[in-house]
Amino acid sequence: MQGVKDCIPTLLGYLSIGFAAGVVGNTSGLSIVEITLMSLLIYAGSAQFIVSGMIASHGSPASIILTVFIVNLRHLLLSAALSPYFSRLTPVKTLLIGSLLTDETFGVAINKTTNKNHLSEKWMHGLNITAYLNWIVATLAGAFLGQWITNPEKFGLDFALPAMFIGLLVIQIVSRGKFTKDIVVAISAVVIVLGTSFFLSGSMAIIAATVIAATLGMVVEKWK
């Protein structure tokens, strides 16, 4: 139940972006069943937007699968960051946790790790399952009502996800109190993204910036 409660701050963001994903899927010609299956099986907002767009533009199955794989590579980093806090669990139990891990639940979980060596398995399931069910409901609502909404950006739905992440980031920075390191990491990440975007795709540039900036932050912390 505590995991359910801790998920509440992310629910509005999930509802907005999930609704938009359902609308985009509907306008791309996907049926309600297909949109539901995407939410159940893919369960990734950015990937679902990409799939809808590539289907609408008649992309090949191979190109869709490869693109989604590259975009979701960031989950390797998310899982690696949280894995030490579930080291006491069996591989099967960690697999169940990882299968429903998203950017949003990671943000909530990583905030929870402050001054802790491990996280509760039940708490993580409460967090993950609440987000999962909320996402499915939101995309279904968007699929049903999408016929009357042809431009999600007009209603600001595209900003819901960034706004939620900004809130989670501010909470984490304030709770840690390590402003110097956080500023160094943030500036480094921005510079690396801008620099690598000239020769890497947007998704790969973000992954590179995440790895390099996080490593730099660790070096700064050890040095201090």
Tab-separated table of N, CA and C in Angstrom, residues 59-141:
chain	number	residue	atom	x	y	z
A	59	GLY	N	6.057	1.893	-41.964
A	59	GLY	CA	7.391	1.371	-41.698
A	59	GLY	C	7.386	-0.152	-41.633
A	60	SER	N	8.516	-0.759	-41.953
A	60	SER	CA	8.603	-2.217	-41.941
A	60	SER	C	8.664	-2.737	-40.502
A	61	PRO	N	8.195	-3.971	-40.264
A	61	PRO	CA	8.271	-4.545	-38.910
A	61	PRO	C	9.687	-4.556	-38.349
A	62	ALA	N	10.669	-4.877	-39.187
A	62	ALA	CA	12.059	-4.928	-38.721
A	62	ALA	C	12.545	-3.555	-38.249
A	63	SER	N	12.211	-2.501	-39.001
A	63	SER	CA	12.646	-1.154	-38.621
A	63	SER	C	11.958	-0.691	-37.340
A	64	ILE	N	10.693	-1.078	-37.171
A	64	ILE	CA	9.963	-0.714	-35.954
A	64	ILE	C	10.588	-1.390	-34.740
A	65	ILE	N	10.866	-2.683	-34.865
A	65	ILE	CA	11.450	-3.440	-33.750
A	65	ILE	C	12.825	-2.883	-33.379
A	66	LEU	N	13.656	-2.602	-34.377
A	66	LEU	CA	14.994	-2.079	-34.120
A	66	LEU	C	14.938	-0.706	-33.452
A	67	THR	N	14.043	0.153	-33.933
A	67	THR	CA	13.929	1.498	-33.364
A	67	THR	C	13.479	1.445	-31.913
A	68	VAL	N	12.480	0.615	-31.633
A	68	VAL	CA	11.988	0.478	-30.256
A	68	VAL	C	13.089	-0.078	-29.350
A	69	PHE	N	13.860	-1.028	-29.859
A	69	PHE	CA	14.958	-1.606	-29.083
A	69	PHE	C	15.984	-0.542	-28.704
A	70	ILE	N	16.349	0.297	-29.669
A	70	ILE	CA	17.349	1.341	-29.410
A	70	ILE	C	16.815	2.365	-28.407
A	71	VAL	N	15.563	2.776	-28.594
A	71	VAL	CA	14.967	3.767	-27.697
A	71	VAL	C	14.900	3.241	-26.262
A	72	ASN	N	14.613	1.953	-26.116
A	72	ASN	CA	14.440	1.378	-24.778
A	72	ASN	C	15.730	0.852	-24.161
A	73	LEU	N	16.858	1.080	-24.813
A	73	LEU	CA	18.131	0.657	-24.232
A	73	LEU	C	18.405	1.337	-22.886
A	74	ARG	N	17.772	2.485	-22.673
A	74	ARG	CA	17.982	3.192	-21.412
A	74	ARG	C	17.550	2.357	-20.212
A	75	HIS	N	16.669	1.378	-20.430
A	75	HIS	CA	16.220	0.534	-19.320
A	75	HIS	C	17.352	-0.313	-18.759
A	76	LEU	N	18.379	-0.554	-19.548
A	76	LEU	CA	19.564	-1.234	-19.024
A	76	LEU	C	20.208	-0.395	-17.922
A	77	LEU	N	20.274	0.915	-18.159
A	77	LEU	CA	20.859	1.812	-17.164
A	77	LEU	C	19.972	1.926	-15.928
A	78	LEU	N	18.664	2.027	-16.145
A	78	LEU	CA	17.743	2.147	-15.016
A	78	LEU	C	17.817	0.912	-14.124
A	79	SER	N	17.790	-0.254	-14.754
A	79	SER	CA	17.833	-1.506	-13.997
A	79	SER	C	19.159	-1.666	-13.265
A	80	ALA	N	20.248	-1.304	-13.938
A	80	ALA	CA	21.567	-1.426	-13.317
A	80	ALA	C	21.687	-0.528	-12.087
A	81	ALA	N	21.069	0.656	-12.147
A	81	ALA	CA	21.137	1.590	-11.022
A	81	ALA	C	20.360	1.085	-9.813
A	82	LEU	N	19.257	0.378	-10.049
A	82	LEU	CA	18.423	-0.100	-8.944
A	82	LEU	C	18.795	-1.495	-8.453
A	83	SER	N	19.480	-2.256	-9.268
A	83	SER	CA	19.749	-3.661	-8.921
A	83	SER	C	20.450	-3.854	-7.574
A	84	PRO	N	21.400	-2.991	-7.161
A	84	PRO	CA	22.042	-3.213	-5.855
A	84	PRO	C	21.062	-3.183	-4.679
A	85	TYR	N	19.937	-2.480	-4.853
A	85	TYR	CA	18.970	-2.364	-3.760
A	85	TYR	C	18.039	-3.578	-3.669
A	86	PHE	N	18.162	-4.484	-4.633
A	86	PHE	CA	17.378	-5.725	-4.613
A	86	PHE	C	18.296	-6.946	-4.699
A	87	SER	N	19.530	-6.783	-4.246
A	87	SER	CA	20.527	-7.853	-4.362
A	87	SER	C	20.173	-9.081	-3.531
A	88	ARG	N	19.293	-8.919	-2.541
A	88	ARG	CA	18.913	-10.050	-1.697
A	88	ARG	C	17.886	-10.961	-2.358
A	89	LEU	N	17.297	-10.511	-3.435
A	89	LEU	CA	16.236	-11.281	-4.077
A	89	LEU	C	16.800	-12.275	-5.085
A	90	THR	N	15.987	-13.271	-5.423
A	90	THR	CA	16.372	-14.250	-6.436
A	90	THR	C	16.251	-13.624	-7.822
A	91	PRO	N	16.924	-14.199	-8.823
A	91	PRO	CA	16.818	-13.655	-10.181
A	91	PRO	C	15.390	-13.578	-10.690
A	92	VAL	N	14.551	-14.556	-10.347
A	92	VAL	CA	13.161	-14.552	-10.803
A	92	VAL	C	12.417	-13.355	-10.220
A	93	LYS	N	12.634	-13.066	-8.948
A	93	LYS	CA	11.952	-11.947	-8.301
A	93	LYS	C	12.427	-10.601	-8.861
A	94	THR	N	13.716	-10.501	-9.130
A	94	THR	CA	14.211	-9.252	-9.716
A	94	THR	C	13.715	-9.092	-11.154
A	95	LEU	N	13.517	-10.213	-11.853
A	95	LEU	CA	12.970	-10.165	-13.215
A	95	LEU	C	11.548	-9.605	-13.198
A	96	LEU	N	10.763	-10.021	-12.216
A	96	LEU	CA	9.385	-9.536	-12.099
A	96	LEU	C	9.359	-8.033	-11.813
A	97	ILE	N	10.290	-7.574	-11.012
A	97	ILE	CA	10.373	-6.138	-10.724
A	97	ILE	C	10.820	-5.371	-11.954
A	98	GLY	N	11.860	-5.888	-12.621
A	98	GLY	CA	12.404	-5.191	-13.781
A	98	GLY	C	11.462	-5.126	-14.960
A	99	SER	N	10.583	-6.114	-15.093
A	99	SER	CA	9.686	-6.150	-16.251
A	99	SER	C	8.686	-5.006	-16.249
A	100	LEU	N	8.413	-4.418	-15.085
A	100	LEU	CA	7.456	-3.307	-15.012
A	100	LEU	C	8.135	-1.989	-14.630
A	101	LEU	N	9.457	-1.972	-14.671
A	101	LEU	CA	10.178	-0.742	-14.344
A	101	LEU	C	10.069	0.250	-15.495
A	102	THR	N	9.742	1.488	-15.172
A	102	THR	CA	9.657	2.551	-16.176
A	102	THR	C	10.476	3.747	-15.716
A	103	ASP	N	10.572	4.751	-16.562
A	103	ASP	CA	11.291	5.970	-16.188
A	103	ASP	C	10.694	6.581	-14.923
A	104	GLU	N	9.358	6.579	-14.871
A	104	GLU	CA	8.669	7.230	-13.753
A	104	GLU	C	8.836	6.460	-12.447
A	105	THR	N	8.638	5.144	-12.489
A	105	THR	CA	8.789	4.364	-11.261
A	105	THR	C	10.258	4.336	-10.822
A	106	PHE	N	11.161	4.403	-11.782
A	106	PHE	CA	12.580	4.515	-11.423
A	106	PHE	C	12.833	5.819	-10.665
A	107	GLY	N	12.242	6.926	-11.158
A	107	GLY	CA	12.427	8.210	-10.498
A	107	GLY	C	11.946	8.192	-9.064
A	108	VAL	N	10.782	7.557	-8.836
A	108	VAL	CA	10.254	7.458	-7.476
A	108	VAL	C	11.143	6.559	-6.625
A	109	ALA	N	11.560	5.423	-7.197
A	109	ALA	CA	12.369	4.456	-6.447
A	109	ALA	C	13.734	5.013	-6.082
A	110	ILE	N	14.369	5.718	-7.016
A	110	ILE	CA	15.721	6.223	-6.742
A	110	ILE	C	15.675	7.306	-5.668
A	111	ASN	N	14.554	8.042	-5.584
A	111	ASN	CA	14.387	8.995	-4.491
A	111	ASN	C	14.278	8.269	-3.150
A	112	LYS	N	13.676	7.096	-3.187
A	112	LYS	CA	13.452	6.302	-1.980
A	112	LYS	C	14.753	5.700	-1.447
A	113	THR	N	15.785	5.631	-2.294
A	113	THR	CA	17.026	4.974	-1.886
A	113	THR	C	17.920	5.846	-1.015
A	114	THR	N	17.550	7.111	-0.833
A	114	THR	CA	18.377	8.009	-0.030
A	114	THR	C	18.599	7.437	1.362
A	115	ASN	N	19.868	7.266	1.730
A	115	ASN	CA	20.268	6.726	3.040
A	115	ASN	C	19.752	5.311	3.292
A	116	LYS	N	19.544	4.539	2.213
A	116	LYS	CA	19.094	3.154	2.354
A	116	LYS	C	20.003	2.221	1.563
A	117	ASN	N	20.102	0.973	2.031
A	117	ASN	CA	20.907	-0.028	1.342
A	117	ASN	C	20.073	-0.984	0.513
A	118	HIS	N	18.771	-1.032	0.783
A	118	HIS	CA	17.897	-1.909	0.007
A	118	HIS	C	16.476	-1.364	0.012
A	119	LEU	N	15.676	-1.817	-0.956
A	119	LEU	CA	14.278	-1.424	-1.069
A	119	LEU	C	13.391	-2.641	-0.869
A	120	SER	N	12.179	-2.405	-0.415
A	120	SER	CA	11.221	-3.484	-0.181
A	120	SER	C	10.672	-4.011	-1.503
A	121	GLU	N	10.669	-5.327	-1.637
A	121	GLU	CA	10.109	-5.960	-2.829
A	121	GLU	C	8.618	-5.632	-2.958
A	122	LYS	N	7.872	-5.736	-1.857
A	122	LYS	CA	6.430	-5.468	-1.887
A	122	LYS	C	6.153	-4.003	-2.226
A	123	TRP	N	6.977	-3.110	-1.678
A	123	TRP	CA	6.805	-1.687	-1.983
A	123	TRP	C	6.982	-1.447	-3.476
A	124	MET	N	8.012	-2.069	-4.069
A	124	MET	CA	8.291	-1.872	-5.494
A	124	MET	C	7.170	-2.435	-6.350
A	125	HIS	N	6.611	-3.576	-5.955
A	125	HIS	CA	5.484	-4.132	-6.712
A	125	HIS	C	4.263	-3.220	-6.619
A	126	GLY	N	4.025	-2.657	-5.441
A	126	GLY	CA	2.906	-1.716	-5.297
A	126	GLY	C	3.063	-0.512	-6.198
A	127	LEU	N	4.291	0.003	-6.267
A	127	LEU	CA	4.594	1.142	-7.131
A	127	LEU	C	4.429	0.779	-8.601
A	128	ASN	N	5.040	-0.329	-9.014
A	128	ASN	CA	5.033	-0.732	-10.421
A	128	ASN	C	3.635	-1.085	-10.928
A	129	ILE	N	2.913	-1.875	-10.168
A	129	ILE	CA	1.600	-2.345	-10.625
A	129	ILE	C	0.598	-1.202	-10.697
A	130	THR	N	0.678	-0.274	-9.745
A	130	THR	CA	-0.213	0.894	-9.788
A	130	THR	C	0.033	1.706	-11.054
A	131	ALA	N	1.303	1.945	-11.375
A	131	ALA	CA	1.641	2.697	-12.585
A	131	ALA	C	1.198	1.942	-13.837
A	132	TYR	N	1.398	0.641	-13.838
A	132	TYR	CA	1.041	-0.201	-14.988
A	132	TYR	C	-0.454	-0.141	-15.276
A	133	LEU	N	-1.266	-0.333	-14.246
A	133	LEU	CA	-2.720	-0.321	-14.431
A	133	LEU	C	-3.208	1.065	-14.850
A	134	ASN	N	-2.609	2.098	-14.259
A	134	ASN	CA	-2.994	3.467	-14.606
A	134	ASN	C	-2.676	3.766	-16.069
A	135	TRP	N	-1.528	3.267	-16.551
A	135	TRP	CA	-1.143	3.471	-17.944
A	135	TRP	C	-2.140	2.807	-18.890
A	136	ILE	N	-2.540	1.598	-18.585
A	136	ILE	CA	-3.488	0.863	-19.428
A	136	ILE	C	-4.812	1.605	-19.498
A	137	VAL	N	-5.306	2.050	-18.350
A	137	VAL	CA	-6.581	2.785	-18.311
A	137	VAL	C	-6.473	4.073	-19.121
A	138	ALA	N	-5.354	4.783	-18.980
A	138	ALA	CA	-5.171	6.060	-19.681
A	138	ALA	C	-5.139	5.869	-21.197
A	139	THR	N	-4.403	4.864	-21.665
A	139	THR	CA	-4.330	4.642	-23.112
A	139	THR	C	-5.670	4.164	-23.672
A	140	LEU	N	-6.391	3.367	-22.893
A	140	LEU	CA	-7.725	2.936	-23.325
A	140	LEU	C	-8.660	4.137	-23.459
A	141	ALA	N	-8.589	5.058	-22.488
A	141	ALA	CA	-9.420	6.261	-22.555
A	141	ALA	C	-9.077	7.081	-23.791
